[in-house]
Short mmCIF file of C-alpha atoms in Angstrom, two decimals:
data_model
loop_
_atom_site.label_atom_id
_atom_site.label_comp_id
_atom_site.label_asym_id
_atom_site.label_seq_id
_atom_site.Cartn_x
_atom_site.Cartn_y
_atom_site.Cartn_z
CA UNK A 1 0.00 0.00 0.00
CA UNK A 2 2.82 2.43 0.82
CA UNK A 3 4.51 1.75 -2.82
CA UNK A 4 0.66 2.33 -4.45
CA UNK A 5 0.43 5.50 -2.45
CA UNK A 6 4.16 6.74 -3.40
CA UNK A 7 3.42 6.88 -7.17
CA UNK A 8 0.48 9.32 -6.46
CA UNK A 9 2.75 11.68 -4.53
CA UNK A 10 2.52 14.24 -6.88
CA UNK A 11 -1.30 15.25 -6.05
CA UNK A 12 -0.15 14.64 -1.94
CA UNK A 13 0.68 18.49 -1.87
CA UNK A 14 -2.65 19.43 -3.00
CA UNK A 15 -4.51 17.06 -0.74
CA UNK A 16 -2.80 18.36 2.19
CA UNK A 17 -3.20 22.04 1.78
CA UNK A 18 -6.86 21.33 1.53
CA UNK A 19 -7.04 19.31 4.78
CA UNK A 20 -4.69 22.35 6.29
CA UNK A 21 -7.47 24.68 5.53
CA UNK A 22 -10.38 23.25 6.57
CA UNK A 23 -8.25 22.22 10.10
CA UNK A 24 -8.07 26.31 10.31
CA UNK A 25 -11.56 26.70 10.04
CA UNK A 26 -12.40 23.83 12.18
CA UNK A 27 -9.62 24.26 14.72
CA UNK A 28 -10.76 27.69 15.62
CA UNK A 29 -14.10 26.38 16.33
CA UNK A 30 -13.67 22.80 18.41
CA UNK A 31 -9.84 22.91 18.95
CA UNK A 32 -6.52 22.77 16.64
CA UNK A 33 -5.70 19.63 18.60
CA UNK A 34 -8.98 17.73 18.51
CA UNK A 35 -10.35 14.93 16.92
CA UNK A 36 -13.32 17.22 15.65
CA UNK A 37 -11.04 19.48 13.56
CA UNK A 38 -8.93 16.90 12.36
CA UNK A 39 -12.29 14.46 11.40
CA UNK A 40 -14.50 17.14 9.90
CA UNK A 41 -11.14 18.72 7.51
CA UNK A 42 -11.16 15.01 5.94
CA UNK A 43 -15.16 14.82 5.69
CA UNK A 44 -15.02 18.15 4.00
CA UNK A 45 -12.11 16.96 1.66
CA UNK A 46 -14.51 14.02 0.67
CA UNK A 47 -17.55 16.52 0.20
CA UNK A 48 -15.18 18.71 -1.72
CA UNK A 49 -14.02 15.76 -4.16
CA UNK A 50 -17.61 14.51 -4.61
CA UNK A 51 -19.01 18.01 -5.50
CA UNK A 52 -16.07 18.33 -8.45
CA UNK A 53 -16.80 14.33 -9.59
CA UNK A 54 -20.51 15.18 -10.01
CA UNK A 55 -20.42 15.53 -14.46
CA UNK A 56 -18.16 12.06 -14.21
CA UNK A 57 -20.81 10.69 -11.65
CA UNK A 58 -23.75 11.50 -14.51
CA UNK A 59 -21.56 10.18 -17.00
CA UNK A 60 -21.21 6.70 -15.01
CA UNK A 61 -25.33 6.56 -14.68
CA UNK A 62 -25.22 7.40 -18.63
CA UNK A 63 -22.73 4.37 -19.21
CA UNK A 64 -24.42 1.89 -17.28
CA UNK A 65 -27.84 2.46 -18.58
CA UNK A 66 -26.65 2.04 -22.02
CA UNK A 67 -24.25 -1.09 -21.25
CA UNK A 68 -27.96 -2.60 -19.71
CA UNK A 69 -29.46 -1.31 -23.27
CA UNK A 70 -26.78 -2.62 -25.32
CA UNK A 71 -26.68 -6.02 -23.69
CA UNK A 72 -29.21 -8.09 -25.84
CA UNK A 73 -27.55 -6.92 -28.76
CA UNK A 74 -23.89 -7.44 -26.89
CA UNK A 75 -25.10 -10.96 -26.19
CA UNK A 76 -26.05 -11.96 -30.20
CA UNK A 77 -22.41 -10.97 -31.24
CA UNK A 78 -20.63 -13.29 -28.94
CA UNK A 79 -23.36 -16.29 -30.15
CA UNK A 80 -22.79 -15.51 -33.63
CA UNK A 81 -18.53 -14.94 -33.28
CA UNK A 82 -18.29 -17.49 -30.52
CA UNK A 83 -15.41 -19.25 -32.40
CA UNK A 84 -13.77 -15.97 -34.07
CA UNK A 85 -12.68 -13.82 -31.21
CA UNK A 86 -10.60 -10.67 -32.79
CA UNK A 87 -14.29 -10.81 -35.23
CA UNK A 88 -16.48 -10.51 -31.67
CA UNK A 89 -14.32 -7.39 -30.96
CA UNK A 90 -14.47 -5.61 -33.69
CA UNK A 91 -17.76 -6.27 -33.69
CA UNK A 92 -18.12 -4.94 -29.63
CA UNK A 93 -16.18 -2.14 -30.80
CA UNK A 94 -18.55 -0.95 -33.67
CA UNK A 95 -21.46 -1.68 -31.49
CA UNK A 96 -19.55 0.97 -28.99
CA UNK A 97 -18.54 3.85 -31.85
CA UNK A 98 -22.49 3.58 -33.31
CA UNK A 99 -24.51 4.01 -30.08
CA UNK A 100 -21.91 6.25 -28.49
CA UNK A 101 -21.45 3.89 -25.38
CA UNK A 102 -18.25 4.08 -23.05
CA UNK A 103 -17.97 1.18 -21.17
CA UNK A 104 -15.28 2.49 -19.08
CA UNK A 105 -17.30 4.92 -18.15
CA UNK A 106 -19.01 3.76 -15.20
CA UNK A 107 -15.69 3.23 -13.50
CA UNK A 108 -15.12 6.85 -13.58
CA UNK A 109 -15.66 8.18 -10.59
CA UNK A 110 -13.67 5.51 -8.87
CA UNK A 111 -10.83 5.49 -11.00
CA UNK A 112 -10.88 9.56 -11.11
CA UNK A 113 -11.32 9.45 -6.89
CA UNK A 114 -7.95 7.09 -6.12
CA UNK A 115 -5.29 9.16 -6.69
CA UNK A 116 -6.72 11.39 -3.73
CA UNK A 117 -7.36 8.28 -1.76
CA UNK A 118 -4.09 7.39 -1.60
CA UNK A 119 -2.48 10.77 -1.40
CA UNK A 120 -4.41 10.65 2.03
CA UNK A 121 -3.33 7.95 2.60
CA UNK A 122 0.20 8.89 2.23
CA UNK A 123 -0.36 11.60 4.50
CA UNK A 124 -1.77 9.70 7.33
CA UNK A 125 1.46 7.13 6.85
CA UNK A 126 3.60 10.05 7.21
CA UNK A 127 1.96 11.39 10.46
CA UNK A 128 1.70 8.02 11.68
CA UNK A 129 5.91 7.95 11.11
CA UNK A 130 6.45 10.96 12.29
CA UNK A 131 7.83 12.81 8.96
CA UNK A 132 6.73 16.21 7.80
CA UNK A 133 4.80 15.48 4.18
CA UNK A 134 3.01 18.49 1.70
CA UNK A 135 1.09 21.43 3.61
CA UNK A 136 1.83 19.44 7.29
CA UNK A 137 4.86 21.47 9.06
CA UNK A 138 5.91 19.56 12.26
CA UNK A 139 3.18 21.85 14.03
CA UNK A 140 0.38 20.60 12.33
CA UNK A 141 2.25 16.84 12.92
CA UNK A 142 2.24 17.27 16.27
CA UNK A 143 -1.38 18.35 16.44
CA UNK A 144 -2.64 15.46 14.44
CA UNK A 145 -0.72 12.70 16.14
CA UNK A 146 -2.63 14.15 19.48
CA UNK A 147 -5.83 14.42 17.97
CA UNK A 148 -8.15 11.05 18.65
CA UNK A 149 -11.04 9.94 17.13
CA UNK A 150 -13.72 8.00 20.03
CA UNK A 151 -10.29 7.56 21.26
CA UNK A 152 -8.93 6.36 18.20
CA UNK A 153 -5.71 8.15 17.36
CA UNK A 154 -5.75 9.46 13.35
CA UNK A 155 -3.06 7.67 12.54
CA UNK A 156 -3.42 3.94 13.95
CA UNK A 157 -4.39 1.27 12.22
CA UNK A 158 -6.43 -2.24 13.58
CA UNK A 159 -3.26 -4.18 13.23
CA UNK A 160 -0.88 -1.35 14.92
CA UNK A 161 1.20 -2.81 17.76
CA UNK A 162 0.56 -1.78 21.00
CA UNK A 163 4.23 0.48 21.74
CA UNK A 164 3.15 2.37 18.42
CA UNK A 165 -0.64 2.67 19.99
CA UNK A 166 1.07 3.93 23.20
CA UNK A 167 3.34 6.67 21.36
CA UNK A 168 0.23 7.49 20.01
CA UNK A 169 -1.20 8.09 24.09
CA UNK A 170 -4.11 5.35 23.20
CA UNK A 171 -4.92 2.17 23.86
CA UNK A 172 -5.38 -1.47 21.56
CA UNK A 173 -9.24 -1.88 22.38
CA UNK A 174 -9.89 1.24 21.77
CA UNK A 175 -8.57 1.44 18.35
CA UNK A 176 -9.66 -2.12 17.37
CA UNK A 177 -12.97 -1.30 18.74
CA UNK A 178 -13.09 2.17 17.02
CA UNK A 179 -11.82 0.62 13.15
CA UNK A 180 -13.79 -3.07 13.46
CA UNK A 181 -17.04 -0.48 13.84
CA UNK A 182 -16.04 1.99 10.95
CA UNK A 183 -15.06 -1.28 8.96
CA UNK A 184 -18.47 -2.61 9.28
CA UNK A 185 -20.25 0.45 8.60
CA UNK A 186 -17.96 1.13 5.62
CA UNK A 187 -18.94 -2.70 4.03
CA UNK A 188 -22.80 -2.48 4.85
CA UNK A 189 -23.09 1.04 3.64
CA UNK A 190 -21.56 -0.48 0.15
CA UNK A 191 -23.70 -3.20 0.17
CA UNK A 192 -26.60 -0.94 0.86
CA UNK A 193 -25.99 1.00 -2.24
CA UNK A 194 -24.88 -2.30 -4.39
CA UNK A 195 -28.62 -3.70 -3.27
CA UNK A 196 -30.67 -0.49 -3.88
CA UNK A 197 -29.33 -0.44 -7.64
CA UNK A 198 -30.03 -3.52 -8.36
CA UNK A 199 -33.43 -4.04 -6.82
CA UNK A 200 -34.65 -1.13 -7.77
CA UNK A 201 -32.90 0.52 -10.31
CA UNK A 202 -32.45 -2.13 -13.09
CA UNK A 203 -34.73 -2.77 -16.06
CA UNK A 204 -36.58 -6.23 -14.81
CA UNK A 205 -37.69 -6.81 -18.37
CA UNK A 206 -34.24 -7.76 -20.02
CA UNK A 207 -32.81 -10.55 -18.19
CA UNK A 208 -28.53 -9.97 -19.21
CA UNK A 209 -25.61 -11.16 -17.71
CA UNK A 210 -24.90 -7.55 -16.83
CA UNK A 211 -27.22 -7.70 -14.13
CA UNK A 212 -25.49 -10.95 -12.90
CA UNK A 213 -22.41 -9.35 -12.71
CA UNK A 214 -23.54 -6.10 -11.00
CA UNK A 215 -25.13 -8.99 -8.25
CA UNK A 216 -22.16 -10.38 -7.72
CA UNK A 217 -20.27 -7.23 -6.76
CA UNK A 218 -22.90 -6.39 -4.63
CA UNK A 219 -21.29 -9.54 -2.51
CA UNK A 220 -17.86 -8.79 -3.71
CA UNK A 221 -16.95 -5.46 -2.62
CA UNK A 222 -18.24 -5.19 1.20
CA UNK A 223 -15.65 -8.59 1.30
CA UNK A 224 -13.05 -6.44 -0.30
CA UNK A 225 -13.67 -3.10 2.00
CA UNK A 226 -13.27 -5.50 5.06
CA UNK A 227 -10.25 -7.33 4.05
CA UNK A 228 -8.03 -3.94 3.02
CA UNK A 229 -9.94 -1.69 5.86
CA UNK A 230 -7.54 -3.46 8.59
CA UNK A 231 -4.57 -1.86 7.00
CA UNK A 232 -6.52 1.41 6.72
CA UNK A 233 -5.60 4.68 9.07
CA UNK A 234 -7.97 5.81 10.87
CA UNK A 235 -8.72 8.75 8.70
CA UNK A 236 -8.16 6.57 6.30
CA UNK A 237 -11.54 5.04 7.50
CA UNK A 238 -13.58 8.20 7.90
CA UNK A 239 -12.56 9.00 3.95
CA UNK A 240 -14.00 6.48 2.98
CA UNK A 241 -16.99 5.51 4.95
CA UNK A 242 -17.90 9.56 3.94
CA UNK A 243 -17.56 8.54 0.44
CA UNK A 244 -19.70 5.44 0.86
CA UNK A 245 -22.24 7.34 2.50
CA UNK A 246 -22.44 10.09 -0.34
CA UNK A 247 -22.28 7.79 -2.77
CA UNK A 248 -25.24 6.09 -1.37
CA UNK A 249 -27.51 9.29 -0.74
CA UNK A 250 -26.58 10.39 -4.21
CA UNK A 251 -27.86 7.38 -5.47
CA UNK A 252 -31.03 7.13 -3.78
CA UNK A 253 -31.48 10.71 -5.36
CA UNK A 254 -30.95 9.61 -8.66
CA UNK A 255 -33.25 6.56 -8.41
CA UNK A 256 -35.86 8.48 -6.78
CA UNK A 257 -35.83 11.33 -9.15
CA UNK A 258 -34.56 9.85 -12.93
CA UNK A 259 -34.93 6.43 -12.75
CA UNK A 260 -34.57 3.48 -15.26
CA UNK A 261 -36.76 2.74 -17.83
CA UNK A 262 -38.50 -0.27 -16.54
CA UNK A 263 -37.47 -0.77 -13.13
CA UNK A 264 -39.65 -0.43 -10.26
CA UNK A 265 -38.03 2.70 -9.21
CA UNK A 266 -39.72 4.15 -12.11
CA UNK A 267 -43.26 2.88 -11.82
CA UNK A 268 -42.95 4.27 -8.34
CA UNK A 269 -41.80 8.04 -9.29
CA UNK A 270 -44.64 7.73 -12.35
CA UNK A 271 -47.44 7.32 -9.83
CA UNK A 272 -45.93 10.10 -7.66
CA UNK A 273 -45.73 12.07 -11.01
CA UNK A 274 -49.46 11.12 -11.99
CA UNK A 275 -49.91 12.26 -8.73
CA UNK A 276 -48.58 15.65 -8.91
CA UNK A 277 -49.86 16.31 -12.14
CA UNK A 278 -53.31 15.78 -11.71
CA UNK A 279 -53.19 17.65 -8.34
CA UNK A 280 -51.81 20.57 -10.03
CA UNK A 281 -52.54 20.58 -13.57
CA UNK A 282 -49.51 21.00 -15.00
CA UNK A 283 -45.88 19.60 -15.07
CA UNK A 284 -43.24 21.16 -12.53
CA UNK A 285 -39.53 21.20 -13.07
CA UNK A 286 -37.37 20.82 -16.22
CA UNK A 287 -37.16 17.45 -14.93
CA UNK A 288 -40.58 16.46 -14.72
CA UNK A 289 -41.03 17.66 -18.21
CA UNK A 290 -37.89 15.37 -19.61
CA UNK A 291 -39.55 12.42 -18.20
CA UNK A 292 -42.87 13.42 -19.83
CA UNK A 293 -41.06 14.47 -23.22
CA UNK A 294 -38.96 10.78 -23.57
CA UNK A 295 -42.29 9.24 -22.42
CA UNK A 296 -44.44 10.41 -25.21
CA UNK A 297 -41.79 9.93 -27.89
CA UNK A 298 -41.72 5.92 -27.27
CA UNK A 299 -44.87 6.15 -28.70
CA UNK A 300 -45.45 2.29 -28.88
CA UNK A 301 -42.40 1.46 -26.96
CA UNK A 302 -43.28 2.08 -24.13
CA UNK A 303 -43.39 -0.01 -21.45
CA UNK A 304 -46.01 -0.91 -18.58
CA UNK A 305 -45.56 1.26 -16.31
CA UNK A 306 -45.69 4.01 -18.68
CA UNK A 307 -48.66 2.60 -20.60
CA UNK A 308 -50.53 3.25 -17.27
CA UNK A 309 -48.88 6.83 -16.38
CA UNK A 310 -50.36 7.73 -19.94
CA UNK A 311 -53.78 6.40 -19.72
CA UNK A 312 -54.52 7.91 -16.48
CA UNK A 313 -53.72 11.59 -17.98
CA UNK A 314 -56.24 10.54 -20.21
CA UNK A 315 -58.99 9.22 -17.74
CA UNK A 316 -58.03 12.46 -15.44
CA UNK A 317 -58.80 14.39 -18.60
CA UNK A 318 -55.20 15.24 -19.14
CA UNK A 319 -52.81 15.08 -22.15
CA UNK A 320 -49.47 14.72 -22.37
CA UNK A 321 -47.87 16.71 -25.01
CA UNK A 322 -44.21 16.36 -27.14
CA UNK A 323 -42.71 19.13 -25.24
CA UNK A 324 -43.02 17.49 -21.72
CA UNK A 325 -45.97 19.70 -20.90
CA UNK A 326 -49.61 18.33 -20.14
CA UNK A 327 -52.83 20.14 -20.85
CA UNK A 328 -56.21 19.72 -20.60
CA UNK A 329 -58.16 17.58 -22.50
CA UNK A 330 -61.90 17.74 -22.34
CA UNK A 331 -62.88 15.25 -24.99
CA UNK A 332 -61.07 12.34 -23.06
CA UNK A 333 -62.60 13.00 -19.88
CA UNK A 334 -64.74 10.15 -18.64
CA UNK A 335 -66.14 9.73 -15.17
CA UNK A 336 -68.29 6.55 -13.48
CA UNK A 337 -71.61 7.47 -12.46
CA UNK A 338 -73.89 6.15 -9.38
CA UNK A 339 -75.16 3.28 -11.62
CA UNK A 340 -71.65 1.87 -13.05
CA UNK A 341 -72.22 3.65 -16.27
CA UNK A 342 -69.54 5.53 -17.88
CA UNK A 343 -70.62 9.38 -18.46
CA UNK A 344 -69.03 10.96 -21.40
CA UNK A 345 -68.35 14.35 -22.05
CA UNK A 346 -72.36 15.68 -23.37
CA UNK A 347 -73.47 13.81 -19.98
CA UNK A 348 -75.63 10.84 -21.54
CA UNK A 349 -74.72 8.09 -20.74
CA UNK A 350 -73.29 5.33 -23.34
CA UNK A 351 -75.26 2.49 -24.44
CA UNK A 352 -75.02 -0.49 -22.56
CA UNK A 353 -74.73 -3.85 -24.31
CA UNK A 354 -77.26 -6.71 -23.09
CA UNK A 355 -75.81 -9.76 -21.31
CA UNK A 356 -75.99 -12.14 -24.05
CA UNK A 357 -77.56 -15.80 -22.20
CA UNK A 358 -76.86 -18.98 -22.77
CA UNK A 359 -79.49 -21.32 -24.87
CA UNK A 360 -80.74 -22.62 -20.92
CA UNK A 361 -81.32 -19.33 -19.72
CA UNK A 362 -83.11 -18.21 -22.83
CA UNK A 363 -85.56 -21.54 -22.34
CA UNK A 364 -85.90 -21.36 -19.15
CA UNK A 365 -88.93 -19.24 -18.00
CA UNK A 366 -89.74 -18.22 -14.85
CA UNK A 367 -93.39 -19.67 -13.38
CA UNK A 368 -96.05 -16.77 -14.49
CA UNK A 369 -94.49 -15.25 -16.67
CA UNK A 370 -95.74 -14.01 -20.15
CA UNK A 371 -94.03 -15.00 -23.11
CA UNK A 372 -92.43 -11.94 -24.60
CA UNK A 373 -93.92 -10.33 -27.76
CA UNK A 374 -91.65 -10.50 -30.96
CA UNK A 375 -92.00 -9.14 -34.11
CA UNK A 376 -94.57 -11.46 -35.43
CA UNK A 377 -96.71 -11.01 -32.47
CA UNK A 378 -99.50 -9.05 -33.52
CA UNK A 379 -100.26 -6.73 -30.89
CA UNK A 380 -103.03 -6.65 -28.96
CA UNK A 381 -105.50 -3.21 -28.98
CA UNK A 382 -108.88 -2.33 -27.67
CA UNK A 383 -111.62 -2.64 -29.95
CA UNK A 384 -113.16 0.84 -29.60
CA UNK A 385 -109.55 2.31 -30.65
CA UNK A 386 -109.43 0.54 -33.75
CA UNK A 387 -110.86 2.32 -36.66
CA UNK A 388 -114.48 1.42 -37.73
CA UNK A 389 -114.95 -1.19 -40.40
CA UNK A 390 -111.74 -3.12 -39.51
CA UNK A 391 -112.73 -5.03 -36.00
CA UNK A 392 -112.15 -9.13 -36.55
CA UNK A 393 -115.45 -10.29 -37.30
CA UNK A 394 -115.80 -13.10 -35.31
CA UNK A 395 -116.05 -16.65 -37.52
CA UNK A 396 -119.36 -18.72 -37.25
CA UNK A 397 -119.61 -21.78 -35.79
CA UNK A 398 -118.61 -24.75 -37.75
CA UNK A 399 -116.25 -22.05 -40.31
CA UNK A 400 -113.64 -23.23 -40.84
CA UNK A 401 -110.55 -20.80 -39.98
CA UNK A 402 -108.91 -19.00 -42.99
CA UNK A 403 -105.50 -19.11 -43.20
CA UNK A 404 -103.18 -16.06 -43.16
CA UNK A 405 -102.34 -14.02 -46.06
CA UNK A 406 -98.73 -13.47 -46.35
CA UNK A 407 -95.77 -13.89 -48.83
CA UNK A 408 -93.56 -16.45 -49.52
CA UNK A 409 -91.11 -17.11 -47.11
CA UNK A 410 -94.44 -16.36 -44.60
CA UNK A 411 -96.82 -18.74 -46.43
CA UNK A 412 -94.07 -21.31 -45.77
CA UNK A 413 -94.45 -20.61 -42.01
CA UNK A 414 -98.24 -20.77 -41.54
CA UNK A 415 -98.16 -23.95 -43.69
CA UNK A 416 -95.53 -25.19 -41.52
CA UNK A 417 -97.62 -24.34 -38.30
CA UNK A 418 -94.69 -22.11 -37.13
CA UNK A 419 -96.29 -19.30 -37.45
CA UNK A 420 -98.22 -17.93 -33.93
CA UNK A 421 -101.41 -15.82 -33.61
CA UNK A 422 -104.26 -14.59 -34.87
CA UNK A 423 -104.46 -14.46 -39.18
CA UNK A 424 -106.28 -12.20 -41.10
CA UNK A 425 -108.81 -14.14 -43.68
CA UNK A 426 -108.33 -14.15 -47.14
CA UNK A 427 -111.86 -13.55 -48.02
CA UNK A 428 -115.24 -12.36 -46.15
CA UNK A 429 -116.70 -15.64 -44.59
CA UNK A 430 -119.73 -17.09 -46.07
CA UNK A 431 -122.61 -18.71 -44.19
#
């Protein structure tokens, strides 16, 4: 580790004139010689160092949501060049120059963070040691080597022997008591943030052995954080359990506010958004309206979650619109009424459809009841409202009954004794 932090000794001057100014601010407030002012100047370095990896930290979330895009397609080169290697390259590599995809880029911020990790960690070495390195004068290295940490000194390590723990004015427990805890909060708070990505930040509709790699890190690197954290100063420590714990509330930002297309992170923030929008009318935020705009130009790409985001605008009377924005629209309102019917716009109801029965129900009849009239039911009015000259004369006894007058297809039916109810006569009975 000391050779590793040697070759980044260039950047060590740097480091430490930033940890020598914040330990003026802070030592003026808690204490030059305190733990405090010696803690809070390496959180603030951390803070510092995230705030200026920010465009590389969007530029990782960029990466790995197109290496999860690119996968299928990632996955049909190596089937098809399985036996010509260099040819499954140069393929990868075209794939890479067409849609613009980096995949070194999610290692950015982790690659771009280590040379001030171990510049730190140089500088703790060297106060540990006892030698003057960067900003530190042998003031400032007599201050830190005092200052303790829940009794921790700065620069001890778990596996420090006890005469360098004493030089130190500290005990062994309470430095392997001190690192074992920041060790274990250092491992679950990168496991945390391993398991929040990939639960709910990955696209659960494309199964791709990207997302069994990113799993098995998520096991992976707590191991590795508790295996090198023993040989880790105790600043050492704080570094980097800060920068575990910003990385982690950064990320939760992220998933809560741009998630991935498909994961349940975003059907969550679309039913906030649905939400929001229907409570206010209106889209808030460029950021609101950049989900809203990519939404509506997947036309029919898009995927459940934002099927159902889009169809509620439309049942809340709402329509999203190309620029992100939603407006009003009164022709897609529809609203249930009392009854179950839906209620359009011009407030009449639509026409309901009849239950269609089966053949039983349609023969079965319940006890009492009439049998419905059709169309070749002739219906049934009083006498003294039908017009004179055209009542039924009734037949005489013994006539026999005329049949029914009709044309051919009805002929057919009164011959065939299909036909029900009363028939007019062909001719005037004759006694």
């Amino acid at each position: 580790m000391d050779t590793i932090a040697s070759l980044f000794s260039f950047i060590t001057w740097p480091v430490s004139w930033v940890i020598v100014q914040f330990h003026t601010v802070y030592g003026a407030i808690f204490g030059p010689d305190t733990g405090w002012a010696w803690g809070l100047s390496i959180v603030s370095l951390v803070i510092l160092i995230r705030i200026c990896l920010i465009p590389l930290f969007v530029k990782q979330i960029k990466a790995t949501r197109g290496m999860q895009t690119l996968q299928p397609e990632m996955k049909k080169i190596q089937e098809r060049y399985k036996n010509d290697k260099q040819r499954q390259s140069e393929e990868m590599m075209k794939l890479y120059k067409e849609t613009g995809t980096n995949p070194l880029s999610s290692c950015l911020p982790i690659l771009a963070q280590s040379p001030f990790f171990f510049a730190l960690y140089h500088v703790l070495n060297g106060i540990a040691s006892g030698d003057t390195i960067g900003a530190v004068n042998q003031d400032l290295l007599q201050s830190a080597q005092k200052a303790h940490i829940f009794g921790a000194p700065l620069a001890s390590k778990f596996f420090s022997s006890e005469s360098d723990v004493a030089a130190l004015s500290a005990s062994l427990t309470d430095v392997r008591v001190v690192t074992a805890i920041m060790i274990v909060l250092m491992s679950a708070s990168q496991f945390f943030t391993q398991r929040q990505l990939m639960t709910k930040n990955v696209d659960t509709t494309v199964k791709t052995p990207f997302m069994q790699q990113q799993k098995m890190l998520m096991y992976v690197f707590p191991v590795m954080f508790a295996v090198f954290g023993v040989n880790f100063p105790v600043g050492v420590l704080v570094y980097w359990l800060t920068t575990n714990v910003w990385t982690m509330g950064q990320q939760m930002y992220v998933i809560r506010n741009n998630p991935t297309p498909g994961s349940k992170a975003q059907a969550a923030y679309l039913e906030r958004l649905h939400k929001s929008v229907t409570e206010h009318g209106k889209t808030r935020g460029r950021g609101e309206k950049a989900i809203v705009k990519a939404i509506v130009a997947k036309g029919r790409d898009r995927n459940e979650a934002e099927r159902k985001f889009i169809n509620g605008l439309n049942k809340a009377g709402m329509a999203a619109q190309t620029d992100g924005n939603v407006v009003k629209n009164d022709a897609a309102v529809a609203a249930q009424s009392a009854d179950g019917s839906t209620v359009t716009t011009a407030g009449q109801p639509k026409r309901q459809q009849p239950k269609r029965q089966s053949k039983s129900q349609r023969q079965a009849k319940p006890a009492g009841e009439a049998e419905p009239k059709t169309s070749l039911t002739k219906s049934d009015e009083p006498e003294d409202a039908k017009p004179a000259g055209k009542q039924d004369a009734k037949p005489a006894a013994g006539a026999k009954k005329p049949a029914q007058k009709s044309g051919g297809g009805g002929r057919s039916k009164a011959q065939s004794g299909q036909r029900k109810g009363p028939q007019r006569p062909k001719s005037p009975s004759k006694k």
